[in-house]
PDB file of C-alpha atoms in Angstrom:
ATOM      1  CA  MET A   1       0.023   0.030  -0.009  1.00  0.00           C
ATOM      2  CA  GLU A   2       0.884   3.895  -1.130  1.00  0.00           C
ATOM      3  CA  LYS A   3       2.443   5.162   2.520  1.00  0.00           C
ATOM      4  CA  ARG A   4       0.238   8.632   2.438  1.00  0.00           C
ATOM      5  CA  GLU A   5       2.130  11.783   3.969  1.00  0.00           C
ATOM      6  CA  ARG A   6      -0.378  12.813   6.581  1.00  0.00           C
ATOM      7  CA  PRO A   7       0.324  15.514   8.932  1.00  0.00           C
ATOM      8  CA  LEU A   8       2.005  15.115  12.374  1.00  0.00           C
ATOM      9  CA  SER A   9       2.570  17.674  14.973  1.00  0.00           C
ATOM     10  CA  PRO A  10       5.329  19.435  15.203  1.00  0.00           C
ATOM     11  CA  HIS A  11       8.111  18.421  17.268  1.00  0.00           C
ATOM     12  CA  LEU A  12       9.019  20.599  20.172  1.00  0.00           C
ATOM     13  CA  GLN A  13      12.802  20.910  19.133  1.00  0.00           C
ATOM     14  CA  ILE A  14      11.957  21.935  15.641  1.00  0.00           C
ATOM     15  CA  TYR A  15       8.649  24.244  16.552  1.00  0.00           C
ATOM     16  CA  ARG A  16       9.688  27.928  16.651  1.00  0.00           C
ATOM     17  CA  PRO A  17       8.808  28.757  20.652  1.00  0.00           C
ATOM     18  CA  GLN A  18       6.238  31.464  20.942  1.00  0.00           C
ATOM     19  CA  LEU A  19       5.238  33.497  24.090  1.00  0.00           C
ATOM     20  CA  THR A  20       2.292  31.545  24.557  1.00  0.00           C
ATOM     21  CA  SER A  21       4.135  28.477  23.821  1.00  0.00           C
ATOM     22  CA  VAL A  22       6.446  29.274  26.506  1.00  0.00           C
ATOM     23  CA  LEU A  23       4.139  30.538  28.987  1.00  0.00           C
ATOM     24  CA  SER A  24       2.270  27.658  28.700  1.00  0.00           C
ATOM     25  CA  ILE A  25       5.093  24.965  30.031  1.00  0.00           C
ATOM     26  CA  THR A  26       6.452  27.880  32.485  1.00  0.00           C
ATOM     27  CA  HIS A  27       2.723  27.123  34.169  1.00  0.00           C
ATOM     28  CA  ARG A  28       3.391  23.465  34.432  1.00  0.00           C
ATOM     29  CA  ALA A  29       7.166  23.931  35.443  1.00  0.00           C
ATOM     30  CA  SER A  30       6.141  26.383  37.967  1.00  0.00           C
ATOM     31  CA  GLY A  31       3.685  24.518  39.081  1.00  0.00           C
ATOM     32  CA  LEU A  32       6.036  21.555  39.783  1.00  0.00           C
ATOM     33  CA  ALA A  33       8.629  23.811  41.079  1.00  0.00           C
ATOM     34  CA  LEU A  34       6.179  25.167  43.700  1.00  0.00           C
ATOM     35  CA  LEU A  35       5.342  21.571  44.958  1.00  0.00           C
ATOM     36  CA  VAL A  36       8.649  21.127  46.048  1.00  0.00           C
ATOM     37  CA  GLY A  37       8.059  25.271  47.616  1.00  0.00           C
ATOM     38  CA  THR A  38       4.902  23.119  49.816  1.00  0.00           C
ATOM     39  CA  LEU A  39       8.057  20.835  51.690  1.00  0.00           C
ATOM     40  CA  VAL A  40       9.859  23.898  52.206  1.00  0.00           C
ATOM     41  CA  LEU A  41       6.037  24.716  54.098  1.00  0.00           C
ATOM     42  CA  VAL A  42       6.236  21.475  55.572  1.00  0.00           C
ATOM     43  CA  TYR A  43       9.710  21.894  57.219  1.00  0.00           C
ATOM     44  CA  TRP A  44       8.514  25.687  58.562  1.00  0.00           C
ATOM     45  CA  LEU A  45       5.293  24.685  59.687  1.00  0.00           C
ATOM     46  CA  VAL A  46       7.183  21.773  61.561  1.00  0.00           C
ATOM     47  CA  ALA A  47       9.996  23.570  63.221  1.00  0.00           C
ATOM     48  CA  ALA A  48       7.076  26.084  64.692  1.00  0.00           C
ATOM     49  CA  ALA A  49       5.459  23.313  65.643  1.00  0.00           C
ATOM     50  CA  SER A  50       8.464  21.552  67.241  1.00  0.00           C
ATOM     51  CA  GLY A  51       9.436  24.303  69.125  1.00  0.00           C
ATOM     52  CA  ALA A  52      11.905  27.877  69.814  1.00  0.00           C
ATOM     53  CA  GLU A  53      15.643  26.457  69.062  1.00  0.00           C
ATOM     54  CA  ALA A  54      14.253  24.267  65.854  1.00  0.00           C
ATOM     55  CA  TYR A  55      12.128  27.342  64.576  1.00  0.00           C
ATOM     56  CA  ALA A  56      15.234  29.590  64.967  1.00  0.00           C
ATOM     57  CA  SER A  57      17.936  26.515  63.250  1.00  0.00           C
ATOM     58  CA  ALA A  58      15.042  26.692  60.249  1.00  0.00           C
ATOM     59  CA  GLN A  59      14.905  30.329  60.226  1.00  0.00           C
ATOM     60  CA  ALA A  60      18.505  30.299  59.760  1.00  0.00           C
ATOM     61  CA  LEU A  61      18.616  27.483  57.073  1.00  0.00           C
ATOM     62  CA  LEU A  62      16.245  29.797  55.252  1.00  0.00           C
ATOM     63  CA  GLY A  63      17.633  33.108  55.649  1.00  0.00           C
ATOM     64  CA  SER A  64      20.955  32.171  55.304  1.00  0.00           C
ATOM     65  CA  TRP A  65      22.044  32.954  51.024  1.00  0.00           C
ATOM     66  CA  PRO A  66      21.525  30.042  49.539  1.00  0.00           C
ATOM     67  CA  GLY A  67      17.996  29.688  51.063  1.00  0.00           C
ATOM     68  CA  ARG A  68      17.080  32.824  50.388  1.00  0.00           C
ATOM     69  CA  ILE A  69      17.556  32.902  46.349  1.00  0.00           C
ATOM     70  CA  VAL A  70      15.324  29.700  47.019  1.00  0.00           C
ATOM     71  CA  LEU A  71      13.325  31.400  48.846  1.00  0.00           C
ATOM     72  CA  ILE A  72      12.969  34.007  45.932  1.00  0.00           C
ATOM     73  CA  GLY A  73      12.775  30.944  43.386  1.00  0.00           C
ATOM     74  CA  PHE A  74       9.982  29.483  45.138  1.00  0.00           C
ATOM     75  CA  SER A  75       7.756  33.429  45.710  1.00  0.00           C
ATOM     76  CA  PHE A  76       8.466  33.897  41.746  1.00  0.00           C
ATOM     77  CA  ALA A  77       7.351  30.711  40.982  1.00  0.00           C
ATOM     78  CA  LEU A  78       4.429  31.088  43.489  1.00  0.00           C
ATOM     79  CA  PHE A  79       3.553  34.780  41.730  1.00  0.00           C
ATOM     80  CA  TYR A  80       3.500  33.099  37.995  1.00  0.00           C
ATOM     81  CA  HIS A  81       1.729  30.230  39.025  1.00  0.00           C
ATOM     82  CA  LEU A  82      -0.833  32.830  40.502  1.00  0.00           C
ATOM     83  CA  CYS A  83      -0.981  35.534  37.747  1.00  0.00           C
ATOM     84  CA  ASN A  84      -1.169  32.378  34.457  1.00  0.00           C
ATOM     85  CA  GLY A  85      -3.269  30.694  36.723  1.00  0.00           C
ATOM     86  CA  ILE A  86      -6.247  33.631  36.707  1.00  0.00           C
ATOM     87  CA  ARG A  87      -5.294  33.557  32.909  1.00  0.00           C
ATOM     88  CA  HIS A  88      -6.058  30.504  32.449  1.00  0.00           C
ATOM     89  CA  LEU A  89      -9.722  30.766  34.387  1.00  0.00           C
ATOM     90  CA  PHE A  90     -10.299  33.875  32.301  1.00  0.00           C
ATOM     91  CA  TRP A  91     -10.078  30.852  29.470  1.00  0.00           C
ATOM     92  CA  ASP A  92     -12.090  28.621  31.147  1.00  0.00           C
ATOM     93  CA  VAL A  93     -15.183  30.527  31.217  1.00  0.00           C
ATOM     94  CA  GLY A  94     -14.624  31.666  27.586  1.00  0.00           C
ATOM     95  CA  LEU A  95     -12.750  35.299  27.773  1.00  0.00           C
ATOM     96  CA  GLY A  96      -9.762  36.432  26.178  1.00  0.00           C
ATOM     97  CA  PHE A  97      -8.609  33.788  23.363  1.00  0.00           C
ATOM     98  CA  GLU A  98      -8.680  35.984  20.838  1.00  0.00           C
ATOM     99  CA  LEU A  99      -5.107  36.008  19.535  1.00  0.00           C
ATOM    100  CA  LYS A 100      -4.401  39.697  20.135  1.00  0.00           C
ATOM    101  CA  THR A 101      -5.617  39.329  23.872  1.00  0.00           C
ATOM    102  CA  ALA A 102      -4.215  35.855  24.844  1.00  0.00           C
ATOM    103  CA  TYR A 103      -0.376  37.760  24.019  1.00  0.00           C
ATOM    104  CA  ALA A 104      -1.488  40.900  25.765  1.00  0.00           C
ATOM    105  CA  SER A 105      -1.739  38.377  28.834  1.00  0.00           C
ATOM    106  CA  GLY A 106       0.610  37.194  28.619  1.00  0.00           C
ATOM    107  CA  HIS A 107       2.447  39.719  28.910  1.00  0.00           C
ATOM    108  CA  ALA A 108       0.671  40.831  31.707  1.00  0.00           C
ATOM    109  CA  VAL A 109       1.347  37.954  33.451  1.00  0.00           C
ATOM    110  CA  ILE A 110       4.887  38.337  33.163  1.00  0.00           C
ATOM    111  CA  ALA A 111       5.208  41.769  34.274  1.00  0.00           C
ATOM    112  CA  ALA A 112       2.843  41.124  37.032  1.00  0.00           C
ATOM    113  CA  SER A 113       4.662  38.099  38.397  1.00  0.00           C
ATOM    114  CA  VAL A 114       7.860  40.029  38.155  1.00  0.00           C
ATOM    115  CA  SER A 115       6.918  43.246  39.847  1.00  0.00           C
ATOM    116  CA  MET A 116       5.046  41.158  42.607  1.00  0.00           C
ATOM    117  CA  THR A 117       8.084  39.103  43.492  1.00  0.00           C
ATOM    118  CA  VAL A 118      10.010  42.413  43.711  1.00  0.00           C
ATOM    119  CA  LEU A 119       7.742  43.858  45.879  1.00  0.00           C
ATOM    120  CA  ALA A 120       7.357  41.227  48.256  1.00  0.00           C
ATOM    121  CA  TRP A 121      10.882  40.775  48.841  1.00  0.00           C
ATOM    122  CA  ALA A 122      11.611  44.814  48.722  1.00  0.00           C
ATOM    123  CA  LEU A 123       8.660  44.945  51.778  1.00  0.00           C
ATOM    124  CA  ALA A 124       9.971  41.486  53.224  1.00  0.00           C
ATOM    125  CA  TYR A 125      13.769  43.691  53.835  1.00  0.00           C
ATOM    126  CA  TYR A 126      11.715  46.670  54.379  1.00  0.00           C
ATOM    127  CA  MET A 127       9.462  45.469  57.321  1.00  0.00           C
ATOM    128  CA  GLY A 128      12.701  43.166  58.811  1.00  0.00           C
ATOM    129  CA  GLY A 129      14.775  46.033  58.702  1.00  0.00           C
ATOM    130  CA  GLY A 130      17.698  44.966  56.223  1.00  0.00           C
ATOM    131  CA  SER A 131      17.801  41.727  57.470  1.00  0.00           C
TER     132      SER A 131
ATOM    133  CA  MET B   1     -26.161  -0.601  18.523  1.00  0.00           C
ATOM    134  CA  ILE B   2     -26.231   2.441  21.295  1.00  0.00           C
ATOM    135  CA  PHE B   3     -29.650   4.108  21.989  1.00  0.00           C
ATOM    136  CA  ARG B   4     -27.942   6.892  23.821  1.00  0.00           C
ATOM    137  CA  THR B   5     -27.274  10.415  22.287  1.00  0.00           C
ATOM    138  CA  PRO B   6     -24.460  11.940  23.058  1.00  0.00           C
ATOM    139  CA  LEU B   7     -25.562  14.537  25.418  1.00  0.00           C
ATOM    140  CA  ALA B   8     -26.654  11.593  27.683  1.00  0.00           C
ATOM    141  CA  ARG B   9     -23.621   9.590  27.486  1.00  0.00           C
ATOM    142  CA  ALA B  10     -21.526  12.951  28.819  1.00  0.00           C
ATOM    143  CA  ARG B  11     -23.951  13.596  31.191  1.00  0.00           C
ATOM    144  CA  GLY B  12     -23.580   9.946  32.549  1.00  0.00           C
ATOM    145  CA  LEU B  13     -20.105  11.343  33.406  1.00  0.00           C
ATOM    146  CA  GLY B  14     -18.020   8.264  31.478  1.00  0.00           C
ATOM    147  CA  SER B  15     -17.219   4.480  32.150  1.00  0.00           C
ATOM    148  CA  ALA B  16     -15.416   5.544  35.392  1.00  0.00           C
ATOM    149  CA  LYS B  17     -18.863   8.168  36.799  1.00  0.00           C
ATOM    150  CA  SER B  18     -16.354  11.151  37.191  1.00  0.00           C
ATOM    151  CA  GLY B  19     -16.604  13.186  33.885  1.00  0.00           C
ATOM    152  CA  THR B  20     -15.792  16.759  34.873  1.00  0.00           C
ATOM    153  CA  HIS B  21     -14.490  16.230  38.127  1.00  0.00           C
ATOM    154  CA  HIS B  22     -11.142  16.332  37.693  1.00  0.00           C
ATOM    155  CA  TRP B  23     -11.016  19.446  36.258  1.00  0.00           C
ATOM    156  CA  TRP B  24     -13.902  21.554  38.517  1.00  0.00           C
ATOM    157  CA  LEU B  25     -12.289  20.255  41.378  1.00  0.00           C
ATOM    158  CA  GLN B  26      -8.762  21.542  40.261  1.00  0.00           C
ATOM    159  CA  ARG B  27     -10.601  25.175  39.059  1.00  0.00           C
ATOM    160  CA  LEU B  28     -12.511  25.286  42.915  1.00  0.00           C
ATOM    161  CA  THR B  29      -9.388  24.692  44.771  1.00  0.00           C
ATOM    162  CA  ALA B  30      -7.533  27.629  42.126  1.00  0.00           C
ATOM    163  CA  VAL B  31     -10.135  29.760  42.692  1.00  0.00           C
ATOM    164  CA  ALA B  32      -9.484  29.170  47.055  1.00  0.00           C
ATOM    165  CA  LEU B  33      -5.849  29.533  46.102  1.00  0.00           C
ATOM    166  CA  VAL B  34      -5.793  32.599  45.112  1.00  0.00           C
ATOM    167  CA  PRO B  35      -6.929  34.431  48.087  1.00  0.00           C
ATOM    168  CA  LEU B  36      -5.408  32.084  50.009  1.00  0.00           C
ATOM    169  CA  SER B  37      -1.660  32.245  48.635  1.00  0.00           C
ATOM    170  CA  LEU B  38      -1.766  36.004  48.784  1.00  0.00           C
ATOM    171  CA  TRP B  39      -2.520  36.138  52.637  1.00  0.00           C
ATOM    172  CA  LEU B  40      -0.133  33.227  52.907  1.00  0.00           C
ATOM    173  CA  VAL B  41       2.864  35.514  51.032  1.00  0.00           C
ATOM    174  CA  ALA B  42       1.944  38.890  53.064  1.00  0.00           C
ATOM    175  CA  SER B  43       2.345  36.893  56.276  1.00  0.00           C
ATOM    176  CA  LEU B  44       5.254  35.810  55.443  1.00  0.00           C
ATOM    177  CA  ILE B  45       6.319  39.188  54.742  1.00  0.00           C
ATOM    178  CA  VAL B  46       5.374  40.454  57.996  1.00  0.00           C
ATOM    179  CA  LEU B  47       6.689  37.687  59.703  1.00  0.00           C
ATOM    180  CA  ALA B  48       9.522  37.203  57.810  1.00  0.00           C
ATOM    181  CA  SER B  49      12.444  38.162  60.831  1.00  0.00           C
ATOM    182  CA  ALA B  50       9.921  37.610  63.463  1.00  0.00           C
ATOM    183  CA  ASP B  51      10.946  35.380  66.243  1.00  0.00           C
ATOM    184  CA  HIS B  52       9.242  32.207  67.798  1.00  0.00           C
ATOM    185  CA  GLY B  53       7.247  33.739  69.378  1.00  0.00           C
ATOM    186  CA  THR B  54       5.643  35.937  67.549  1.00  0.00           C
ATOM    187  CA  VAL B  55       4.775  33.282  64.997  1.00  0.00           C
ATOM    188  CA  ILE B  56       3.440  30.912  67.441  1.00  0.00           C
ATOM    189  CA  ALA B  57       0.731  34.388  68.512  1.00  0.00           C
ATOM    190  CA  TRP B  58      -0.160  34.513  65.180  1.00  0.00           C
ATOM    191  CA  LEU B  59      -0.985  31.350  63.886  1.00  0.00           C
ATOM    192  CA  SER B  60      -2.682  30.483  66.887  1.00  0.00           C
ATOM    193  CA  SER B  61      -5.021  33.214  66.573  1.00  0.00           C
ATOM    194  CA  PRO B  62      -7.913  31.786  64.683  1.00  0.00           C
ATOM    195  CA  VAL B  63      -8.319  33.659  61.763  1.00  0.00           C
ATOM    196  CA  ALA B  64      -4.890  32.846  61.329  1.00  0.00           C
ATOM    197  CA  ALA B  65      -4.697  28.518  62.179  1.00  0.00           C
ATOM    198  CA  VAL B  66      -8.264  28.458  60.145  1.00  0.00           C
ATOM    199  CA  LEU B  67      -7.119  30.224  56.935  1.00  0.00           C
ATOM    200  CA  MET B  68      -4.019  28.255  57.015  1.00  0.00           C
ATOM    201  CA  SER B  69      -5.913  24.851  57.097  1.00  0.00           C
ATOM    202  CA  ALA B  70      -7.598  25.884  54.336  1.00  0.00           C
ATOM    203  CA  LEU B  71      -4.390  26.814  52.337  1.00  0.00           C
ATOM    204  CA  ILE B  72      -2.892  23.127  53.356  1.00  0.00           C
ATOM    205  CA  VAL B  73      -6.091  21.310  52.134  1.00  0.00           C
ATOM    206  CA  ALA B  74      -6.263  23.536  48.893  1.00  0.00           C
ATOM    207  CA  VAL B  75      -2.619  23.156  48.234  1.00  0.00           C
ATOM    208  CA  PHE B  76      -2.150  19.956  48.389  1.00  0.00           C
ATOM    209  CA  TYR B  77      -5.468  18.975  47.014  1.00  0.00           C
ATOM    210  CA  HIS B  78      -4.581  21.223  44.248  1.00  0.00           C
ATOM    211  CA  GLY B  79      -0.983  20.097  43.703  1.00  0.00           C
ATOM    212  CA  GLN B  80      -1.634  16.533  43.438  1.00  0.00           C
ATOM    213  CA  LEU B  81      -4.552  16.839  40.957  1.00  0.00           C
ATOM    214  CA  GLY B  82      -2.269  19.080  38.797  1.00  0.00           C
ATOM    215  CA  LEU B  83       1.059  16.388  39.992  1.00  0.00           C
ATOM    216  CA  GLN B  84      -0.991  13.624  38.219  1.00  0.00           C
ATOM    217  CA  VAL B  85      -1.787  14.510  35.068  1.00  0.00           C
ATOM    218  CA  VAL B  86       1.739  15.762  34.599  1.00  0.00           C
ATOM    219  CA  LEU B  87       2.197  11.772  35.880  1.00  0.00           C
ATOM    220  CA  GLU B  88      -0.507  10.834  32.951  1.00  0.00           C
ATOM    221  CA  ASP B  89       1.467  12.608  30.269  1.00  0.00           C
ATOM    222  CA  TYR B  90       4.718  11.837  30.543  1.00  0.00           C
ATOM    223  CA  VAL B  91       5.409   8.343  32.712  1.00  0.00           C
ATOM    224  CA  HIS B  92       4.220   5.794  29.623  1.00  0.00           C
ATOM    225  CA  ALA B  93       4.795   2.087  31.427  1.00  0.00           C
ATOM    226  CA  GLN B  94       1.062   1.445  33.198  1.00  0.00           C
ATOM    227  CA  TRP B  95       2.899  -0.030  36.110  1.00  0.00           C
ATOM    228  CA  LEU B  96       4.962   2.885  36.874  1.00  0.00           C
ATOM    229  CA  LYS B  97       2.340   5.750  36.002  1.00  0.00           C
ATOM    230  CA  LEU B  98      -0.267   3.956  37.745  1.00  0.00           C
ATOM    231  CA  THR B  99       2.072   3.157  41.006  1.00  0.00           C
ATOM    232  CA  GLY B 100       3.545   6.710  40.867  1.00  0.00           C
ATOM    233  CA  ILE B 101       0.266   8.416  40.912  1.00  0.00           C
ATOM    234  CA  VAL B 102      -0.953   6.193  43.795  1.00  0.00           C
ATOM    235  CA  LEU B 103       2.659   6.929  46.155  1.00  0.00           C
ATOM    236  CA  MET B 104       2.522  10.513  45.320  1.00  0.00           C
ATOM    237  CA  LYS B 105      -1.387  10.962  45.811  1.00  0.00           C
ATOM    238  CA  LEU B 106      -0.288   9.221  49.756  1.00  0.00           C
ATOM    239  CA  VAL B 107       2.635  10.969  50.185  1.00  0.00           C
ATOM    240  CA  ALA B 108       0.453  14.554  49.468  1.00  0.00           C
ATOM    241  CA  LEU B 109      -2.483  12.609  51.781  1.00  0.00           C
ATOM    242  CA  LEU B 110       0.535  12.395  54.326  1.00  0.00           C
ATOM    243  CA  LEU B 111       1.660  15.728  53.466  1.00  0.00           C
ATOM    244  CA  ALA B 112      -1.052  17.557  54.059  1.00  0.00           C
ATOM    245  CA  ALA B 113      -1.568  15.848  57.597  1.00  0.00           C
ATOM    246  CA  VAL B 114       1.318  16.782  59.302  1.00  0.00           C
ATOM    247  CA  CYS B 115       0.988  20.502  58.323  1.00  0.00           C
ATOM    248  CA  LEU B 116      -2.725  19.569  59.955  1.00  0.00           C
ATOM    249  CA  PHE B 117      -1.224  18.477  62.718  1.00  0.00           C
ATOM    250  CA  ALA B 118       1.521  21.260  63.283  1.00  0.00           C
ATOM    251  CA  VAL B 119      -1.064  23.617  63.148  1.00  0.00           C
ATOM    252  CA  LEU B 120      -3.552  22.538  64.851  1.00  0.00           C
ATOM    253  CA  ARG B 121      -0.569  21.784  67.640  1.00  0.00           C
ATOM    254  CA  ILE B 122       0.544  25.327  67.603  1.00  0.00           C
ATOM    255  CA  ALA B 123      -3.153  26.621  67.466  1.00  0.00           C
ATOM    256  CA  PHE B 124      -4.217  24.558  70.843  1.00  0.00           C
ATOM    257  CA  GLY B 125      -0.546  25.234  72.703  1.00  0.00           C
ATOM    258  CA  ASN B 126       0.877  21.960  72.066  1.00  0.00           C
TER     259      ASN B 126
END
């Protein structure tokens, strides 16, 4: 039988990344990162429940430079997943599917998640007196 | 011969009787997590350099204890639904997919229980 050339879905390797597709996979990636982040929440809550000593060592670990870098990463993942999740909720009710709107909301998600991360850390440093 | 219309079959929720249950609960927990996660972030900003006593006093308050408990339930429920889809998408060996999903859900349940116990222990003063 003659082999027919049927259209194939494009392989990711040869498909030019677009804002919409990159934001889509980043949503999943940030969700996975946040699952690791919940382990930090577990650790923090258990340390707080265990007593002052355990809490102090948890604070020291999370407040160290590597700890802070990880927390900055988690906070960005949270804000990104939050903002893009809201974008998804609008799609779920059938709004914002036009190409122009999808790109505009995508740019808005990037701007919002980056500025929320910067704002949150600036506030934390301001309220903590820079410590 | 299929006597039922496509709409009736859709309403019948399919062979697993679950239909859009997964999708719906993913959205429901997502909506709950919008205010809850913003509340957590705001609280953590304030508590960033607080000592143990301050954190305990905060988490002992009924509002914080209830919101934290709600957040824990919503986060782990939302997270295990999301990770289930990831495993379904990328793990192709059937036994590994099933084992992975079961283990992941049990771990999520266990971690949620650990978090809730920690919150309750703080709220009710050890």
